[in-house]
Amino acid sequence: MYELTHHQAQSIVNRMMKDIPYNINIMDQTGIIIGSGNQERIGTLHHGAVKAIKQKKIVEINNDEAMVKKGINLPIELNGKIVGVVGISGEVQETRPFGNLVKSAVILLIDQSMILEKENLKNNLKQEFWSLIINSDTLYTKDLINQALTYNIHLTKPSQIIYVESPDEIAEDITTSLASFKMSKNSLCIVVQETDKMEIFEQQIRNQHPDAFISISNMNDTISDGLVQAKSALRVLRGVYFNEKTIFYSKCEFIADLSKLHRNDTKADRLAHLLEKNDELIQTLQVYLNCNLNANETAGRLMIHRNTLNYRLNKITKVTGKDPKNILELVELIFMLINRIK
């Protein structure tokens, strides 16, 4: 049988008393007050509610008594079971017209609360499942394989991961007919096993979130491997590329894997901070890389003079101690850009 909680009852009382000019009490299935406009009465036994529960009908009390206030008490039924009682304190003739209105509103609010609880339980189970399958130590047991089918995932088949990170909040149903899982308010993972439709899925995401960063893993036998690839590729995209919004792990595999090795490198982290507050130098270095170190093309894309570009490249050397014209030191600068992204 459904059980009302104090939090639910008090929330309902607070909402109803904004519109009803009388004190409202909500009692549980034993008659104990669990929600009230009079906080001192919470936790006490309401004798009018006990009568309403026993008699399974409305109980009207016309006079104040030692343990009971005058008013009307209506049993709350769900699926043929009494789950509580709602009471309105005041003169019976005045409170009676509000009785059924309040009772109906309370039942509606309880129904909404039950739906929300079911939805929260469903979401919690989904997140627990996701936490399992992104753990590299998780074995794909028969039970887990069967559970995955409820999310339209075939764990026995290879899959790709689309990782989406957006400046605005992302809805979990961003694409149709695909298994998607929230990583945070602004990030989402999508499991794709129909790779021939990847362009369609990517466009669906882009239509809703034009400014989102999207990274796409290789095909993998496990979802955990795909997630690692997609997340490392996303860091490369955000760190190295300028004005690019989509990246495939297959296009940056070498640098993405190397960047993972440097993630916990304190020296790399320290160097990364040297550039983090200078957007102009970061942009210059990103465009320089995207133009394959072609100075003329870089200056053209940045719409600056070649001398200005040389000035900025020299300033990068001065700030970081690494020369972007030296290929070995340029590699370190690339890791500086990537390690800025957490």
mmCIF file of C-alpha atoms in Angstrom:
data_model
loop_
_atom_site.group_PDB
_atom_site.id
_atom_site.type_symbol
_atom_site.label_atom_id
_atom_site.label_comp_id
_atom_site.label_asym_id
_atom_site.label_seq_id
_atom_site.Cartn_x
_atom_site.Cartn_y
_atom_site.Cartn_z
ATOM 1 C CA MET A 1 0.000 0.000 0.000
ATOM 2 C CA TYR A 2 1.195 3.492 -0.823
ATOM 3 C CA GLU A 3 2.432 5.458 2.206
ATOM 4 C CA LEU A 4 2.370 9.211 2.465
ATOM 5 C CA THR A 5 5.563 10.787 3.755
ATOM 6 C CA HIS A 6 5.897 13.875 5.928
ATOM 7 C CA HIS A 7 7.659 15.709 3.121
ATOM 8 C CA GLN A 8 4.866 14.964 0.639
ATOM 9 C CA ALA A 9 2.126 15.824 3.100
ATOM 10 C CA GLN A 10 3.684 19.096 4.194
ATOM 11 C CA SER A 11 4.341 20.092 0.595
ATOM 12 C CA ILE A 12 0.679 19.470 -0.249
ATOM 13 C CA VAL A 13 -0.502 21.425 2.813
ATOM 14 C CA ASN A 14 1.709 24.383 1.938
ATOM 15 C CA ARG A 15 0.363 24.485 -1.615
ATOM 16 C CA MET A 16 -3.306 24.094 -0.616
ATOM 17 C CA MET A 17 -3.203 26.699 2.162
ATOM 18 C CA LYS A 18 -2.245 29.357 -0.374
ATOM 19 C CA ASP A 19 -5.817 29.059 -1.710
ATOM 20 C CA ILE A 20 -7.831 27.787 1.268
ATOM 21 C CA PRO A 21 -8.400 30.220 4.206
ATOM 22 C CA TYR A 22 -8.402 27.432 6.818
ATOM 23 C CA ASN A 23 -5.801 25.283 8.498
ATOM 24 C CA ILE A 24 -5.279 21.975 6.725
ATOM 25 C CA ASN A 25 -3.975 18.768 8.267
ATOM 26 C CA ILE A 26 -2.953 15.605 6.492
ATOM 27 C CA MET A 27 -2.842 12.380 8.478
ATOM 28 C CA ASP A 28 -1.326 9.016 7.582
ATOM 29 C CA GLN A 29 -3.237 5.712 7.484
ATOM 30 C CA THR A 30 -3.046 5.461 11.305
ATOM 31 C CA GLY A 31 -4.367 8.975 11.988
ATOM 32 C CA ILE A 32 -1.018 10.605 12.894
ATOM 33 C CA ILE A 33 -0.686 14.172 11.601
ATOM 34 C CA ILE A 34 2.200 14.265 9.117
ATOM 35 C CA GLY A 35 1.495 17.617 7.485
ATOM 36 C CA SER A 36 -0.143 20.697 8.959
ATOM 37 C CA GLY A 37 -0.393 24.453 8.822
ATOM 38 C CA ASN A 38 0.144 24.259 12.582
ATOM 39 C CA GLN A 39 3.607 22.753 12.996
ATOM 40 C CA GLU A 40 2.997 21.981 16.678
ATOM 41 C CA ARG A 41 0.385 19.385 15.751
ATOM 42 C CA ILE A 42 2.703 17.306 13.562
ATOM 43 C CA GLY A 43 3.319 13.890 15.116
ATOM 44 C CA THR A 44 0.169 13.943 17.222
ATOM 45 C CA LEU A 45 -2.819 11.626 16.842
ATOM 46 C CA HIS A 46 -5.878 13.137 15.162
ATOM 47 C CA HIS A 47 -8.961 11.453 16.644
ATOM 48 C CA GLY A 48 -11.236 12.713 13.888
ATOM 49 C CA ALA A 49 -8.959 11.062 11.342
ATOM 50 C CA VAL A 50 -9.018 7.792 13.300
ATOM 51 C CA LYS A 51 -12.844 7.821 13.123
ATOM 52 C CA ALA A 52 -12.783 8.593 9.400
ATOM 53 C CA ILE A 53 -10.408 5.661 8.819
ATOM 54 C CA LYS A 54 -12.450 3.219 10.899
ATOM 55 C CA GLN A 55 -15.785 4.283 9.446
ATOM 56 C CA LYS A 56 -14.364 4.761 5.935
ATOM 57 C CA LYS A 57 -16.402 7.918 5.493
ATOM 58 C CA ILE A 58 -16.354 11.666 6.065
ATOM 59 C CA VAL A 59 -16.367 12.672 9.722
ATOM 60 C CA GLU A 60 -17.628 16.092 10.713
ATOM 61 C CA ILE A 61 -16.797 17.540 14.136
ATOM 62 C CA ASN A 62 -18.985 20.466 15.213
ATOM 63 C CA ASN A 63 -17.306 21.410 18.496
ATOM 64 C CA ASP A 64 -13.716 21.715 19.701
ATOM 65 C CA GLU A 65 -12.735 18.937 22.087
ATOM 66 C CA ALA A 66 -9.611 18.236 24.137
ATOM 67 C CA MET A 67 -7.841 16.328 21.354
ATOM 68 C CA VAL A 68 -9.879 17.385 18.353
ATOM 69 C CA LYS A 69 -10.582 20.646 16.549
ATOM 70 C CA LYS A 70 -13.929 21.220 14.866
ATOM 71 C CA GLY A 71 -13.938 20.789 11.121
ATOM 72 C CA ILE A 72 -14.270 18.169 8.427
ATOM 73 C CA ASN A 73 -12.141 15.054 7.873
ATOM 74 C CA LEU A 74 -12.153 13.139 4.599
ATOM 75 C CA PRO A 75 -10.464 9.752 4.044
ATOM 76 C CA ILE A 76 -8.081 9.623 1.070
ATOM 77 C CA GLU A 77 -8.499 6.470 -1.016
ATOM 78 C CA LEU A 78 -6.132 5.129 -3.643
ATOM 79 C CA ASN A 79 -6.992 1.891 -5.425
ATOM 80 C CA GLY A 80 -9.640 1.104 -2.813
ATOM 81 C CA LYS A 81 -7.256 1.557 0.121
ATOM 82 C CA ILE A 82 -7.283 4.420 2.633
ATOM 83 C CA VAL A 83 -3.795 5.935 2.614
ATOM 84 C CA GLY A 84 -4.578 8.895 4.855
ATOM 85 C CA VAL A 85 -7.017 11.598 5.824
ATOM 86 C CA VAL A 86 -7.239 15.277 4.960
ATOM 87 C CA GLY A 87 -8.750 17.558 7.575
ATOM 88 C CA ILE A 88 -9.895 21.171 7.333
ATOM 89 C CA SER A 89 -10.202 23.013 10.632
ATOM 90 C CA GLY A 90 -13.074 25.467 11.124
ATOM 91 C CA GLU A 91 -16.826 25.723 11.256
ATOM 92 C CA VAL A 92 -18.294 22.665 9.526
ATOM 93 C CA GLN A 93 -20.728 24.669 7.406
ATOM 94 C CA GLU A 94 -17.848 26.851 6.186
ATOM 95 C CA THR A 95 -15.301 24.096 5.596
ATOM 96 C CA ARG A 96 -17.723 21.555 4.067
ATOM 97 C CA PRO A 97 -17.782 23.216 0.595
ATOM 98 C CA PHE A 98 -13.998 22.956 0.455
ATOM 99 C CA GLY A 99 -13.927 19.282 1.509
ATOM 100 C CA ASN A 100 -14.215 17.414 -1.762
ATOM 101 C CA LEU A 101 -12.250 20.118 -3.584
ATOM 102 C CA VAL A 102 -9.313 19.727 -1.208
ATOM 103 C CA LYS A 103 -9.596 15.930 -1.197
ATOM 104 C CA SER A 104 -9.534 15.806 -5.018
ATOM 105 C CA ALA A 105 -6.592 18.177 -5.130
ATOM 106 C CA VAL A 106 -4.716 16.101 -2.561
ATOM 107 C CA ILE A 107 -5.339 12.879 -4.518
ATOM 108 C CA LEU A 108 -4.165 14.595 -7.703
ATOM 109 C CA LEU A 109 -0.999 15.808 -5.986
ATOM 110 C CA ILE A 110 -0.381 12.331 -4.553
ATOM 111 C CA ASP A 111 -0.804 10.842 -8.031
ATOM 112 C CA GLN A 112 1.704 13.346 -9.390
ATOM 113 C CA SER A 113 4.082 12.517 -6.558
ATOM 114 C CA MET A 114 3.756 8.782 -7.267
ATOM 115 C CA ILE A 115 4.469 9.350 -10.975
ATOM 116 C CA LEU A 116 7.513 11.435 -10.077
ATOM 117 C CA GLU A 117 8.750 8.743 -7.673
ATOM 118 C CA LYS A 118 8.388 6.099 -10.377
ATOM 119 C CA GLU A 119 10.219 8.317 -12.845
ATOM 120 C CA ASN A 120 13.011 8.951 -10.338
ATOM 121 C CA LEU A 121 13.285 5.213 -9.667
ATOM 122 C CA LYS A 122 13.419 4.561 -13.404
ATOM 123 C CA ASN A 123 16.139 7.191 -13.835
ATOM 124 C CA ASN A 124 18.125 5.830 -10.890
ATOM 125 C CA LEU A 125 18.009 2.297 -12.329
ATOM 126 C CA LYS A 126 19.128 3.661 -15.687
ATOM 127 C CA GLN A 127 22.055 5.530 -14.144
ATOM 128 C CA GLU A 128 23.051 2.456 -12.114
ATOM 129 C CA PHE A 129 23.057 0.429 -15.329
ATOM 130 C CA TRP A 130 25.147 3.094 -17.077
ATOM 131 C CA SER A 131 27.638 3.180 -14.209
ATOM 132 C CA LEU A 132 28.051 -0.569 -14.594
ATOM 133 C CA ILE A 133 28.633 -0.685 -18.332
ATOM 134 C CA ILE A 134 31.129 2.208 -18.387
ATOM 135 C CA ASN A 135 33.247 0.399 -15.805
ATOM 136 C CA SER A 136 35.999 -1.466 -17.648
ATOM 137 C CA ASP A 137 35.943 -4.212 -14.986
ATOM 138 C CA THR A 138 32.275 -5.044 -15.549
ATOM 139 C CA LEU A 139 31.593 -8.422 -17.115
ATOM 140 C CA TYR A 140 28.744 -8.687 -19.596
ATOM 141 C CA THR A 141 26.697 -11.297 -17.782
ATOM 142 C CA LYS A 142 23.459 -12.738 -19.130
ATOM 143 C CA ASP A 143 21.436 -10.601 -16.702
ATOM 144 C CA LEU A 144 23.262 -7.431 -17.751
ATOM 145 C CA ILE A 145 22.808 -8.287 -21.431
ATOM 146 C CA ASN A 146 19.070 -8.735 -20.849
ATOM 147 C CA GLN A 147 18.863 -5.490 -18.877
ATOM 148 C CA ALA A 148 20.626 -3.634 -21.693
ATOM 149 C CA LEU A 149 17.900 -4.692 -24.119
ATOM 150 C CA THR A 150 15.418 -2.535 -22.179
ATOM 151 C CA TYR A 151 17.508 0.455 -23.304
ATOM 152 C CA ASN A 152 17.744 -0.827 -26.881
ATOM 153 C CA ILE A 153 21.392 -1.814 -26.444
ATOM 154 C CA HIS A 154 22.749 -5.167 -27.651
ATOM 155 C CA LEU A 155 25.851 -5.709 -25.544
ATOM 156 C CA THR A 156 26.858 -8.650 -27.741
ATOM 157 C CA LYS A 157 27.262 -6.263 -30.693
ATOM 158 C CA PRO A 158 29.976 -3.613 -31.238
ATOM 159 C CA SER A 159 29.009 0.008 -30.679
ATOM 160 C CA GLN A 160 30.184 3.571 -31.052
ATOM 161 C CA ILE A 161 29.834 6.327 -28.506
ATOM 162 C CA ILE A 162 28.750 9.856 -29.346
ATOM 163 C CA TYR A 163 29.815 12.216 -26.575
ATOM 164 C CA VAL A 164 28.047 15.588 -26.547
ATOM 165 C CA GLU A 165 29.024 18.601 -24.478
ATOM 166 C CA SER A 166 26.996 21.780 -24.802
ATOM 167 C CA PRO A 167 27.048 25.251 -23.202
ATOM 168 C CA ASP A 168 23.305 24.849 -22.567
ATOM 169 C CA GLU A 169 21.445 22.043 -20.823
ATOM 170 C CA ILE A 170 20.962 18.871 -22.845
ATOM 171 C CA ALA A 171 17.787 16.791 -22.818
ATOM 172 C CA GLU A 172 18.239 13.050 -22.457
ATOM 173 C CA ASP A 173 15.933 12.330 -25.417
ATOM 174 C CA ILE A 174 18.030 14.400 -27.801
ATOM 175 C CA THR A 175 17.839 11.693 -30.464
ATOM 176 C CA THR A 176 15.038 9.303 -31.275
ATOM 177 C CA SER A 177 15.281 5.530 -30.779
ATOM 178 C CA LEU A 178 18.817 5.686 -29.341
ATOM 179 C CA ALA A 179 20.103 4.851 -25.877
ATOM 180 C CA SER A 180 21.290 8.074 -24.297
ATOM 181 C CA PHE A 181 22.652 8.703 -20.809
ATOM 182 C CA LYS A 182 23.264 11.975 -18.994
ATOM 183 C CA MET A 183 26.827 12.500 -17.775
ATOM 184 C CA SER A 184 26.003 15.925 -16.352
ATOM 185 C CA LYS A 185 23.524 18.726 -16.953
ATOM 186 C CA ASN A 186 25.487 19.769 -20.031
ATOM 187 C CA SER A 187 26.896 16.473 -21.313
ATOM 188 C CA LEU A 188 25.398 13.332 -22.759
ATOM 189 C CA CYS A 189 26.528 9.945 -24.060
ATOM 190 C CA ILE A 190 24.735 8.150 -26.862
ATOM 191 C CA VAL A 191 25.282 4.494 -27.720
ATOM 192 C CA VAL A 192 25.090 3.881 -31.473
ATOM 193 C CA GLN A 193 24.963 0.455 -33.066
ATOM 194 C CA GLU A 194 23.505 1.524 -36.419
ATOM 195 C CA THR A 195 26.644 3.182 -37.727
ATOM 196 C CA ASP A 196 25.240 3.654 -41.230
ATOM 197 C CA LYS A 197 22.961 6.316 -39.711
ATOM 198 C CA MET A 198 25.708 8.194 -37.857
ATOM 199 C CA GLU A 199 25.378 11.312 -40.024
ATOM 200 C CA ILE A 200 21.630 11.437 -39.346
ATOM 201 C CA PHE A 201 22.179 11.144 -35.593
ATOM 202 C CA GLU A 202 24.894 13.787 -35.633
ATOM 203 C CA GLN A 203 22.610 16.168 -37.527
ATOM 204 C CA GLN A 204 19.765 15.612 -35.055
ATOM 205 C CA ILE A 205 22.099 16.655 -32.243
ATOM 206 C CA ARG A 206 23.436 19.618 -34.185
ATOM 207 C CA ASN A 207 19.914 20.861 -34.980
ATOM 208 C CA GLN A 208 19.080 21.068 -31.280
ATOM 209 C CA HIS A 209 22.477 22.198 -30.021
ATOM 210 C CA PRO A 210 24.342 24.066 -32.790
ATOM 211 C CA ASP A 211 27.149 25.101 -30.429
ATOM 212 C CA ALA A 212 27.724 21.666 -28.903
ATOM 213 C CA PHE A 213 31.044 19.843 -29.103
ATOM 214 C CA ILE A 214 30.592 16.316 -30.476
ATOM 215 C CA SER A 215 33.134 13.503 -30.391
ATOM 216 C CA ILE A 216 32.640 10.050 -31.876
ATOM 217 C CA SER A 217 34.536 6.917 -30.870
ATOM 218 C CA ASN A 218 35.658 3.976 -32.977
ATOM 219 C CA MET A 219 33.598 0.788 -33.052
ATOM 220 C CA ASN A 220 34.323 -1.204 -29.876
ATOM 221 C CA ASP A 221 33.241 -4.442 -28.284
ATOM 222 C CA THR A 222 32.697 -2.683 -24.951
ATOM 223 C CA ILE A 223 30.961 0.589 -24.204
ATOM 224 C CA SER A 224 33.601 1.524 -21.627
ATOM 225 C CA ASP A 225 36.305 1.563 -24.316
ATOM 226 C CA GLY A 226 34.147 3.740 -26.543
ATOM 227 C CA LEU A 227 33.515 6.237 -23.765
ATOM 228 C CA VAL A 228 37.228 6.574 -23.004
ATOM 229 C CA GLN A 229 37.934 7.200 -26.684
ATOM 230 C CA ALA A 230 35.132 9.731 -27.092
ATOM 231 C CA LYS A 231 36.109 11.694 -23.979
ATOM 232 C CA SER A 232 39.793 11.845 -24.902
ATOM 233 C CA ALA A 233 38.899 12.921 -28.454
ATOM 234 C CA LEU A 234 36.664 15.654 -27.060
ATOM 235 C CA ARG A 235 39.557 17.072 -25.055
ATOM 236 C CA VAL A 236 41.637 17.197 -28.237
ATOM 237 C CA LEU A 237 38.792 18.910 -30.089
ATOM 238 C CA ARG A 238 38.297 21.584 -27.441
ATOM 239 C CA GLY A 239 41.987 22.055 -26.801
ATOM 240 C CA VAL A 240 43.581 22.031 -30.242
ATOM 241 C CA TYR A 241 40.965 22.912 -32.827
ATOM 242 C CA PHE A 242 39.622 26.392 -33.553
ATOM 243 C CA ASN A 243 36.004 26.786 -34.703
ATOM 244 C CA GLU A 244 35.607 23.002 -35.119
ATOM 245 C CA LYS A 245 32.678 21.354 -33.344
ATOM 246 C CA THR A 246 32.918 17.663 -34.285
ATOM 247 C CA ILE A 247 35.766 15.164 -34.100
ATOM 248 C CA PHE A 248 36.216 11.436 -34.700
ATOM 249 C CA TYR A 249 38.574 9.563 -32.423
ATOM 250 C CA SER A 250 39.994 7.851 -35.505
ATOM 251 C CA LYS A 251 41.247 11.258 -36.745
ATOM 252 C CA CYS A 252 43.180 12.078 -33.557
ATOM 253 C CA GLU A 253 43.870 8.657 -32.044
ATOM 254 C CA PHE A 254 47.602 9.114 -31.525
ATOM 255 C CA ILE A 255 47.465 12.509 -29.848
ATOM 256 C CA ALA A 256 44.315 11.556 -27.868
ATOM 257 C CA ASP A 257 46.015 8.479 -26.413
ATOM 258 C CA LEU A 258 49.165 10.427 -25.586
ATOM 259 C CA SER A 259 47.117 13.136 -23.897
ATOM 260 C CA LYS A 260 45.648 10.509 -21.549
ATOM 261 C CA LEU A 261 49.167 9.685 -20.377
ATOM 262 C CA HIS A 262 49.762 13.356 -19.596
ATOM 263 C CA ARG A 263 46.500 13.979 -17.731
ATOM 264 C CA ASN A 264 47.999 13.389 -14.294
ATOM 265 C CA ASP A 265 51.365 14.889 -15.193
ATOM 266 C CA THR A 266 51.903 17.762 -12.734
ATOM 267 C CA LYS A 267 54.425 19.400 -15.045
ATOM 268 C CA ALA A 268 51.956 19.317 -17.937
ATOM 269 C CA ASP A 269 49.251 20.788 -15.707
ATOM 270 C CA ARG A 270 51.575 23.551 -14.564
ATOM 271 C CA LEU A 271 52.527 24.410 -18.140
ATOM 272 C CA ALA A 272 48.868 24.368 -19.209
ATOM 273 C CA HIS A 273 48.126 27.256 -16.849
ATOM 274 C CA LEU A 274 50.609 29.475 -18.681
ATOM 275 C CA LEU A 275 48.230 29.871 -21.606
ATOM 276 C CA GLU A 276 44.811 29.559 -20.014
ATOM 277 C CA LYS A 277 44.172 33.300 -19.524
ATOM 278 C CA ASN A 278 45.474 34.475 -22.903
ATOM 279 C CA ASP A 279 42.732 33.775 -25.430
ATOM 280 C CA GLU A 280 44.552 35.585 -28.222
ATOM 281 C CA LEU A 281 47.639 33.393 -27.933
ATOM 282 C CA ILE A 282 45.524 30.244 -27.603
ATOM 283 C CA GLN A 283 43.562 31.138 -30.728
ATOM 284 C CA THR A 284 46.774 31.958 -32.624
ATOM 285 C CA LEU A 285 48.344 28.625 -31.678
ATOM 286 C CA GLN A 286 45.175 26.684 -32.556
ATOM 287 C CA VAL A 287 44.904 28.304 -36.003
ATOM 288 C CA TYR A 288 48.643 27.830 -36.574
ATOM 289 C CA LEU A 289 48.196 24.103 -35.898
ATOM 290 C CA ASN A 290 45.048 23.866 -38.032
ATOM 291 C CA CYS A 291 46.924 25.496 -40.917
ATOM 292 C CA ASN A 292 49.692 22.889 -40.633
ATOM 293 C CA LEU A 293 52.207 25.550 -39.482
ATOM 294 C CA ASN A 294 51.729 27.571 -42.690
ATOM 295 C CA ALA A 295 52.416 31.127 -41.543
ATOM 296 C CA ASN A 296 50.799 32.871 -44.518
ATOM 297 C CA GLU A 297 47.607 30.826 -44.236
ATOM 298 C CA THR A 298 47.538 31.355 -40.465
ATOM 299 C CA ALA A 299 47.888 35.141 -40.808
ATOM 300 C CA GLY A 300 45.155 35.142 -43.458
ATOM 301 C CA ARG A 301 42.703 33.184 -41.322
ATOM 302 C CA LEU A 302 43.405 35.387 -38.338
ATOM 303 C CA MET A 303 43.198 38.472 -40.570
ATOM 304 C CA ILE A 304 46.477 39.855 -39.210
ATOM 305 C CA HIS A 305 49.793 40.873 -40.770
ATOM 306 C CA ARG A 306 52.545 38.278 -41.022
ATOM 307 C CA ASN A 307 54.674 40.405 -38.674
ATOM 308 C CA THR A 308 51.874 40.383 -36.105
ATOM 309 C CA LEU A 309 51.767 36.590 -36.339
ATOM 310 C CA ASN A 310 55.520 36.357 -35.748
ATOM 311 C CA TYR A 311 55.136 38.674 -32.771
ATOM 312 C CA ARG A 312 52.469 36.412 -31.256
ATOM 313 C CA LEU A 313 54.462 33.233 -31.913
ATOM 314 C CA ASN A 314 57.473 34.817 -30.217
ATOM 315 C CA LYS A 315 55.252 35.851 -27.320
ATOM 316 C CA ILE A 316 54.074 32.234 -26.961
ATOM 317 C CA THR A 317 57.729 31.228 -26.689
ATOM 318 C CA LYS A 318 58.336 33.919 -24.068
ATOM 319 C CA VAL A 319 55.273 32.984 -21.969
ATOM 320 C CA THR A 320 55.661 29.197 -22.113
ATOM 321 C CA GLY A 321 59.338 28.677 -22.822
ATOM 322 C CA LYS A 322 58.317 26.529 -25.805
ATOM 323 C CA ASP A 323 58.898 27.562 -29.423
ATOM 324 C CA PRO A 324 55.951 26.723 -31.735
ATOM 325 C CA LYS A 325 58.376 26.691 -34.691
ATOM 326 C CA ASN A 326 60.341 23.859 -33.085
ATOM 327 C CA ILE A 327 58.525 20.598 -33.811
ATOM 328 C CA LEU A 328 59.441 18.886 -30.519
ATOM 329 C CA GLU A 329 58.504 21.906 -28.443
ATOM 330 C CA LEU A 330 55.327 22.321 -30.506
ATOM 331 C CA VAL A 331 54.240 18.868 -29.311
ATOM 332 C CA GLU A 332 54.529 20.104 -25.719
ATOM 333 C CA LEU A 333 52.455 23.148 -26.628
ATOM 334 C CA ILE A 334 49.780 20.841 -28.041
ATOM 335 C CA PHE A 335 49.599 19.051 -24.689
ATOM 336 C CA MET A 336 49.390 22.434 -22.951
ATOM 337 C CA LEU A 337 46.305 23.222 -25.044
ATOM 338 C CA ILE A 338 44.707 19.845 -24.321
ATOM 339 C CA ASN A 339 45.505 19.878 -20.585
ATOM 340 C CA ARG A 340 43.623 23.154 -20.248
ATOM 341 C CA ILE A 341 40.448 21.103 -20.765
ATOM 342 C CA LYS A 342 39.299 19.287 -17.644
#
